[in-house]
Amino acid sequence: MRDRFGREIDYLRISITDKCNLRCKYCMPGDIESLPMREILTYEEIACIAGAAAECGIKKIRITGGEPLVRKGCCKLIGMLKAIPGIKEVTLTTNGILLEELLDELCLAGIDGINVSIDTLDPGRYKDITGYDELDRVLRGLDRAYELGIRVKINAVSVDWPLFEKGGPDKEEDRFKDAYDLVGLSRDRNIDVRFIEMMPIGSGKDFQAVSHDLLIPAVTGRYSGIIRDENRHGNGPAIYYRIPGHKGSVGFISAIHGPFCDHCNRIRLTSQGYLKSCLCFDTGVELKSILRRDMTDNERAEAIRSGIRDAILCKPKAHSFNRAEKISEKHAMSAIGG
Ligand code: SAM
Ligand code: SF4
């Protein structure tokens, strides 16, 4: 269905857990108490909402978290969602730690695409950012998924880490070194490497985003013959470039400094069952209480559909990430799912 601004909303992101096996500094620093399981939607409840969402025009679903692969039975859920009439695509966003061991199950469940989050190819910096020395394992999972023919994308958050954390001298080259290294992954693999501007949500508020006004010219300036790729690459607001001699593409999701909201097509379900209208604000509809209310299945389905329509209709025209006083979202990104 369309929202008040004429945007077709056909994409639902679902966070299935607030737990994670990494501790990225900008997302889940330190010890975070996870929610009791009764607070989290069951897979049956998620499938019930997804079914109602499909009836409201949702066609694509992305599973996220926390780290979705740490929740037991994640692949079973993917199979359940794939079986819903009207759902054409079920994809996953993961940190990749458990990817290698779950790939066969994911394939069997019919996964349509996997986004792997990797912010750096430097093992020491990876450990510094995520708290764990696991870069090799993530890269093995990424390569295996690619070899199996799964559509793979890389997501890297652009954070302006203080130069001393990069361990290098204070040269401009160092500032974008992680990005330059990651772009290299698109040379021999037909994958999209995408950079995402850090958003001031949760612990992200404590870090400085690298403005894409700086990153885009820094990356594109390195490659002669680089051209804008006008083809659609999926559901998102990324702007893509093609580099001569590279099989894959490089994308920029400029959440803060770019045209981001005009083509917004999504709503987000938190692991606790709150359907969010926009990343930046806390507006939305609490669906868990509707799911758990005593009523007939038909009444419940109608109440959920009505809640989904309300969430779509209260989508704002645009976010306000560049005006801190306007941001009403209080949750961590790990609770929302990115
Ligand atoms: N654990 C999974 C992962 O890391 O891919 C899925 C959840 S994670 C919250 C989804 C994405 O959000 C990751 O790519 C992560 O880097 C990104 N993210 C986390 N905090 C962010 C922030 N403040 N601004 C922009 N992206 C953020
Ligand atoms: Fe975990 Fe993903 Fe957040 Fe990193 S970004 S802490 S992997 S949820």
Coordinates of C-alpha atoms and ligand atoms in Angstrom, one line a residue:
M1 CA 0.0 0.0 0.0
R2 CA 1.0 3.6 -0.4
D3 CA 1.8 6.0 2.5
R4 CA 0.5 9.6 2.8
F5 CA 3.3 10.8 0.5
G6 CA 2.6 8.3 -2.3
R7 CA 5.5 6.0 -1.5
E8 CA 4.8 2.3 -2.2
I9 CA 5.6 0.4 1.1
D10 CA 6.4 -3.2 0.1
Y11 CA 9.4 -4.0 2.3
L12 CA 9.4 -5.2 5.9
R13 CA 12.6 -5.6 8.0
I14 CA 12.2 -7.9 11.0
S15 CA 14.6 -8.0 13.9
I16 CA 14.3 -11.5 15.4
T17 CA 16.6 -11.1 18.4
D18 CA 18.3 -8.4 20.4
K19 CA 21.2 -10.8 21.2
C20 CA 24.5 -10.7 19.3
N21 CA 27.8 -12.6 19.2
L22 CA 29.8 -9.5 18.5
R23 CA 30.1 -6.2 20.4
C24 CA 30.6 -3.5 17.7
K25 CA 31.6 -0.3 19.5
Y26 CA 28.9 1.8 17.8
C27 CA 26.1 -0.7 18.3
M28 CA 26.4 -2.9 21.4
P29 CA 29.4 -1.8 23.4
G30 CA 30.1 -3.6 26.7
D31 CA 27.6 -5.8 28.6
I32 CA 24.0 -5.4 27.5
E33 CA 21.3 -7.4 29.3
S34 CA 19.3 -9.3 26.8
L35 CA 15.5 -9.4 27.0
P36 CA 13.7 -12.5 28.4
M37 CA 12.4 -14.8 25.7
R38 CA 8.7 -14.1 26.6
E39 CA 9.3 -10.4 25.6
I40 CA 10.5 -11.5 22.1
L41 CA 8.0 -12.5 19.4
T42 CA 7.8 -16.3 18.7
Y43 CA 8.4 -17.5 15.1
E44 CA 4.7 -18.2 14.9
E45 CA 3.9 -14.6 15.9
I46 CA 6.4 -13.2 13.4
A47 CA 4.9 -15.3 10.6
C48 CA 1.4 -14.1 11.6
I49 CA 2.5 -10.5 11.3
A50 CA 4.3 -11.3 8.0
G51 CA 1.1 -12.9 6.6
A52 CA -1.0 -9.8 7.5
A53 CA 1.8 -7.6 6.1
A54 CA 1.7 -9.5 2.8
E55 CA -2.0 -8.8 2.6
C56 CA -1.2 -5.1 3.1
G57 CA 1.2 -5.2 0.1
I58 CA 4.5 -6.2 1.7
K59 CA 6.5 -8.3 -0.9
K60 CA 10.0 -8.4 0.5
I61 CA 11.2 -9.3 4.0
R62 CA 14.7 -9.0 5.5
I63 CA 15.6 -10.8 8.7
T64 CA 18.0 -8.9 10.9
G65 CA 18.8 -8.5 14.6
G66 CA 20.9 -8.3 16.9
E67 CA 22.5 -11.2 15.1
P68 CA 19.7 -13.2 13.5
L69 CA 21.8 -16.4 13.1
V70 CA 22.3 -16.7 16.9
R71 CA 18.6 -17.4 17.3
K72 CA 17.9 -21.1 17.1
G73 CA 15.7 -22.1 14.2
C74 CA 16.4 -18.9 12.2
C75 CA 16.4 -21.0 9.0
K76 CA 13.1 -22.6 9.9
L77 CA 11.6 -19.1 10.2
I78 CA 13.0 -18.2 6.7
G79 CA 11.2 -21.2 5.3
M80 CA 8.0 -20.2 7.1
L81 CA 8.2 -16.7 5.6
K82 CA 9.0 -18.0 2.1
A83 CA 5.8 -20.0 2.2
I84 CA 3.6 -16.9 2.8
P85 CA 1.6 -16.1 -0.4
G86 CA 2.6 -12.7 -1.8
I87 CA 6.1 -12.8 -0.2
K88 CA 8.5 -12.8 -3.2
E89 CA 11.8 -12.4 -1.4
V90 CA 13.3 -13.2 2.0
T91 CA 16.8 -12.0 2.7
L92 CA 19.1 -11.8 5.7
T93 CA 21.5 -9.2 7.2
T94 CA 24.2 -10.9 9.3
N95 CA 27.6 -10.2 10.8
G96 CA 28.7 -13.5 9.1
I97 CA 30.2 -15.2 12.2
L98 CA 27.8 -18.3 11.8
L99 CA 27.4 -18.0 8.1
E100 CA 29.7 -20.8 7.0
E101 CA 28.1 -23.3 9.3
L102 CA 24.5 -22.4 8.5
L103 CA 24.8 -21.8 4.7
D104 CA 23.5 -25.2 3.7
E105 CA 20.4 -24.7 5.9
L106 CA 20.0 -21.2 4.6
C107 CA 20.1 -22.5 1.0
L108 CA 17.6 -25.2 1.8
A109 CA 15.3 -22.7 3.4
G110 CA 15.4 -20.7 0.1
I111 CA 17.2 -17.5 1.2
D112 CA 17.2 -15.0 -1.6
G113 CA 20.1 -12.8 -0.6
I114 CA 22.6 -12.2 2.2
N115 CA 24.1 -8.9 3.4
V116 CA 27.3 -9.4 5.4
S117 CA 28.4 -6.5 7.6
I118 CA 32.2 -6.0 7.5
D119 CA 33.7 -2.6 8.4
T120 CA 37.4 -3.3 7.8
L121 CA 39.6 -5.9 6.3
D122 CA 42.3 -5.3 8.8
P123 CA 42.1 -8.2 11.4
G124 CA 43.4 -6.1 14.2
R125 CA 41.0 -3.3 13.5
Y126 CA 38.2 -5.8 13.1
K127 CA 38.9 -7.1 16.6
D128 CA 39.1 -3.5 17.9
I129 CA 35.7 -2.6 16.4
T130 CA 33.8 -5.8 17.1
G131 CA 35.6 -7.1 20.2
Y132 CA 36.4 -10.5 18.5
D133 CA 39.2 -11.8 16.3
E134 CA 36.9 -13.4 13.8
L135 CA 37.5 -11.7 10.5
D136 CA 38.8 -14.8 8.7
R137 CA 35.7 -16.8 9.7
V138 CA 33.4 -14.1 8.3
L139 CA 35.4 -13.9 5.1
R140 CA 35.2 -17.7 4.7
G141 CA 31.4 -17.5 5.1
L142 CA 31.2 -14.7 2.6
D143 CA 33.2 -16.5 0.0
R144 CA 31.4 -19.8 0.4
A145 CA 28.0 -18.0 0.1
Y146 CA 29.3 -16.3 -3.1
E147 CA 30.5 -19.7 -4.5
L148 CA 27.1 -21.2 -3.8
G149 CA 25.6 -18.5 -6.1
I150 CA 23.8 -16.6 -3.3
R151 CA 23.3 -12.9 -4.0
V152 CA 25.8 -11.4 -1.5
K153 CA 26.3 -7.7 -0.5
I154 CA 28.7 -6.2 1.9
N155 CA 27.6 -3.4 4.3
A156 CA 30.3 -1.2 6.0
V157 CA 29.4 1.6 8.3
S158 CA 31.5 4.7 7.7
V159 CA 32.7 5.8 11.1
D160 CA 35.3 8.5 11.5
W161 CA 37.5 6.5 13.9
P162 CA 40.1 8.7 15.5
L163 CA 43.3 8.2 13.4
F164 CA 45.2 6.9 16.4
E165 CA 42.8 4.0 16.5
K166 CA 43.8 3.1 13.0
G167 CA 47.3 2.8 14.3
G168 CA 48.6 4.8 11.4
P169 CA 50.2 8.2 10.9
D170 CA 47.9 11.2 10.5
K171 CA 47.6 11.0 6.8
E172 CA 44.3 11.5 4.9
E173 CA 45.0 8.2 3.1
D174 CA 44.5 6.4 6.5
R175 CA 41.2 8.0 7.1
F176 CA 39.6 6.1 4.2
K177 CA 41.9 3.0 4.2
D178 CA 39.1 0.7 5.4
A179 CA 36.9 1.8 2.6
Y180 CA 39.6 1.5 0.0
D181 CA 40.4 -2.0 1.1
L182 CA 36.7 -3.0 1.1
V183 CA 36.2 -1.7 -2.4
G184 CA 38.9 -4.2 -3.4
L185 CA 36.5 -7.0 -2.6
S186 CA 34.4 -6.0 -5.6
R187 CA 37.3 -6.6 -8.0
D188 CA 37.1 -10.3 -8.4
R189 CA 33.6 -11.0 -7.1
N190 CA 30.3 -9.8 -8.6
I191 CA 29.1 -8.3 -5.3
D192 CA 28.0 -4.9 -4.1
V193 CA 30.2 -3.3 -1.5
R194 CA 28.1 -0.6 0.2
F195 CA 29.1 2.1 2.6
I196 CA 26.5 3.3 5.1
E197 CA 26.7 6.6 6.8
M198 CA 26.6 6.1 10.6
M199 CA 23.3 7.2 12.1
P200 CA 23.0 8.9 15.5
I201 CA 21.0 6.1 17.0
G202 CA 21.8 4.3 20.3
S203 CA 25.6 4.1 20.8
G204 CA 26.0 5.5 17.2
K205 CA 25.5 8.9 18.8
D206 CA 28.9 8.6 20.5
F207 CA 30.7 8.3 17.2
Q208 CA 31.3 10.7 14.3
A209 CA 30.0 9.6 10.9
V210 CA 32.3 9.9 7.9
S211 CA 30.3 12.2 5.7
H212 CA 29.6 10.7 2.3
D213 CA 30.2 14.2 1.0
L214 CA 33.9 13.3 1.7
L215 CA 33.9 9.6 1.3
I216 CA 32.2 9.4 -2.2
P217 CA 34.8 11.8 -3.9
A218 CA 37.6 10.1 -2.0
V219 CA 36.6 6.6 -3.3
T220 CA 35.5 7.6 -6.8
G221 CA 38.5 9.8 -7.2
R222 CA 40.8 6.8 -7.0
Y223 CA 39.5 5.1 -10.1
S224 CA 39.6 6.5 -13.6
G225 CA 36.7 5.6 -15.7
I226 CA 34.4 5.0 -12.7
I227 CA 30.8 5.6 -13.7
R228 CA 27.4 5.9 -11.9
D229 CA 25.4 2.7 -12.2
E230 CA 21.8 3.6 -12.8
N231 CA 20.5 0.0 -12.6
R232 CA 18.4 -1.0 -9.6
H233 CA 20.3 -3.2 -7.2
G234 CA 17.5 -4.1 -4.8
N235 CA 15.2 -2.4 -2.3
G236 CA 17.4 0.3 -0.9
P237 CA 18.4 3.9 -1.3
A238 CA 22.0 3.2 -2.3
I239 CA 23.7 5.1 -5.1
Y240 CA 26.0 2.8 -7.1
Y241 CA 29.2 3.1 -9.1
R242 CA 31.0 0.7 -11.5
I243 CA 34.7 0.6 -11.6
P244 CA 36.4 -0.6 -14.8
G245 CA 37.8 -4.1 -14.4
H246 CA 35.7 -4.8 -11.3
K247 CA 33.1 -7.5 -11.4
G248 CA 31.0 -6.0 -8.6
S249 CA 29.8 -2.5 -7.8
V250 CA 30.4 0.1 -5.0
G251 CA 27.4 1.7 -3.3
F252 CA 26.8 4.5 -0.9
I253 CA 23.8 4.7 1.4
S254 CA 24.0 8.3 2.6
A255 CA 21.5 8.2 5.4
I256 CA 22.5 11.7 6.7
H257 CA 23.9 13.6 3.7
G258 CA 22.0 12.1 0.8
P259 CA 18.6 11.8 -0.8
F260 CA 17.4 9.0 1.4
C261 CA 13.7 9.3 2.2
D262 CA 11.9 10.1 -1.1
H263 CA 11.9 6.5 -2.2
C264 CA 11.6 4.9 1.3
N265 CA 9.7 1.7 0.9
R266 CA 10.0 0.1 4.3
I267 CA 8.7 -0.5 7.8
R268 CA 10.5 -2.2 10.6
L269 CA 9.4 -4.8 13.2
T270 CA 11.5 -4.9 16.4
S271 CA 12.1 -8.3 18.1
Q272 CA 9.6 -7.2 20.8
G273 CA 6.8 -6.7 18.3
Y274 CA 6.8 -2.9 17.8
L275 CA 6.2 -1.9 14.2
K276 CA 8.3 1.2 13.5
S277 CA 7.4 3.7 10.8
C278 CA 10.8 5.3 10.5
L279 CA 14.3 4.7 11.8
C280 CA 14.6 8.2 13.3
F281 CA 11.4 8.4 15.3
D282 CA 9.7 6.2 17.9
T283 CA 6.3 6.4 16.1
G284 CA 4.7 3.1 15.2
V285 CA 2.3 0.5 16.4
E286 CA 2.7 -2.0 19.2
L287 CA 1.6 -5.3 17.7
K288 CA 2.7 -7.8 20.4
S289 CA -0.2 -6.9 22.7
I290 CA -2.6 -7.3 19.8
L291 CA -1.1 -10.7 19.0
R292 CA -1.4 -11.9 22.6
R293 CA -5.0 -10.5 23.1
D294 CA -7.8 -13.0 23.6
M295 CA -9.7 -13.0 20.3
T296 CA -10.5 -15.2 17.3
D297 CA -7.9 -15.7 14.6
N298 CA -9.9 -13.6 12.2
E299 CA -10.3 -10.8 14.6
R300 CA -6.6 -10.9 15.3
A301 CA -5.6 -10.9 11.7
E302 CA -7.9 -7.9 11.1
A303 CA -6.5 -6.0 14.1
I304 CA -2.9 -6.7 12.9
R305 CA -3.7 -5.6 9.4
S306 CA -5.2 -2.4 10.8
G307 CA -2.1 -1.8 13.0
I308 CA 0.2 -2.3 9.9
R309 CA -1.9 0.2 7.9
D310 CA -1.7 2.7 10.8
A311 CA 2.1 2.3 10.9
I312 CA 2.4 2.9 7.2
L313 CA 0.1 5.9 7.4
C314 CA 2.2 7.6 10.1
K315 CA 5.4 7.3 8.2
P316 CA 6.9 10.8 8.2
K317 CA 8.0 12.5 5.0
A318 CA 11.7 12.4 6.0
H319 CA 14.0 11.7 8.9
S320 CA 15.7 14.4 11.0
F321 CA 19.1 12.8 11.7
N322 CA 20.8 16.1 11.1
R323 CA 18.7 17.7 13.9
A324 CA 19.6 15.9 17.1
E325 CA 16.7 17.5 19.1
K326 CA 14.2 16.0 16.7
I327 CA 15.4 12.3 16.9
S328 CA 12.9 10.5 19.2
E329 CA 14.2 7.0 18.7
K330 CA 15.6 5.7 22.0
H331 CA 16.3 2.1 21.1
A332 CA 19.7 0.7 20.3
M333 CA 20.3 -0.3 16.6
S334 CA 20.6 -3.9 17.8
A335 CA 17.0 -3.7 18.9
I336 CA 15.8 -2.2 15.7
G337 CA 17.8 -4.2 13.2
G338 CA 19.4 -1.4 11.2
Ligands
SAM1 N1 24.1 -8.2 13.4 C1 23.7 -8.0 12.1 C2 24.8 -7.3 11.3 O1 25.7 -6.7 11.9 O2 24.7 -7.3 10.1 C3 22.4 -7.4 11.8 C4 22.0 -6.3 12.7 S1 23.0 -4.8 12.6 C5 22.2 -3.7 13.7 C6 22.5 -4.2 11.0 C7 23.5 -3.2 10.4 O3 23.3 -2.0 11.1 C8 24.9 -3.5 10.4 O4 25.5 -3.4 9.1 C9 25.5 -2.5 11.3 O5 26.8 -2.1 11.0 C10 24.6 -1.3 11.1 N2 24.5 -0.3 12.2 C11 24.6 -0.5 13.5 N3 24.5 0.7 14.1 C12 24.4 1.6 13.2 C13 24.3 3.1 13.2 N4 24.3 3.8 14.3 N5 24.2 3.7 12.0 C14 24.3 3.0 10.8 N6 24.3 1.7 10.7 C15 24.4 1.0 11.9
SF4_2 FE1 26.0 -7.2 16.6 FE2 25.4 -6.3 14.2 FE3 25.3 -4.7 16.3 FE4 27.7 -5.5 15.4 S1 26.2 -4.3 14.3 S2 27.0 -5.5 17.6 S3 27.2 -7.5 14.7 S4 24.0 -6.3 15.9

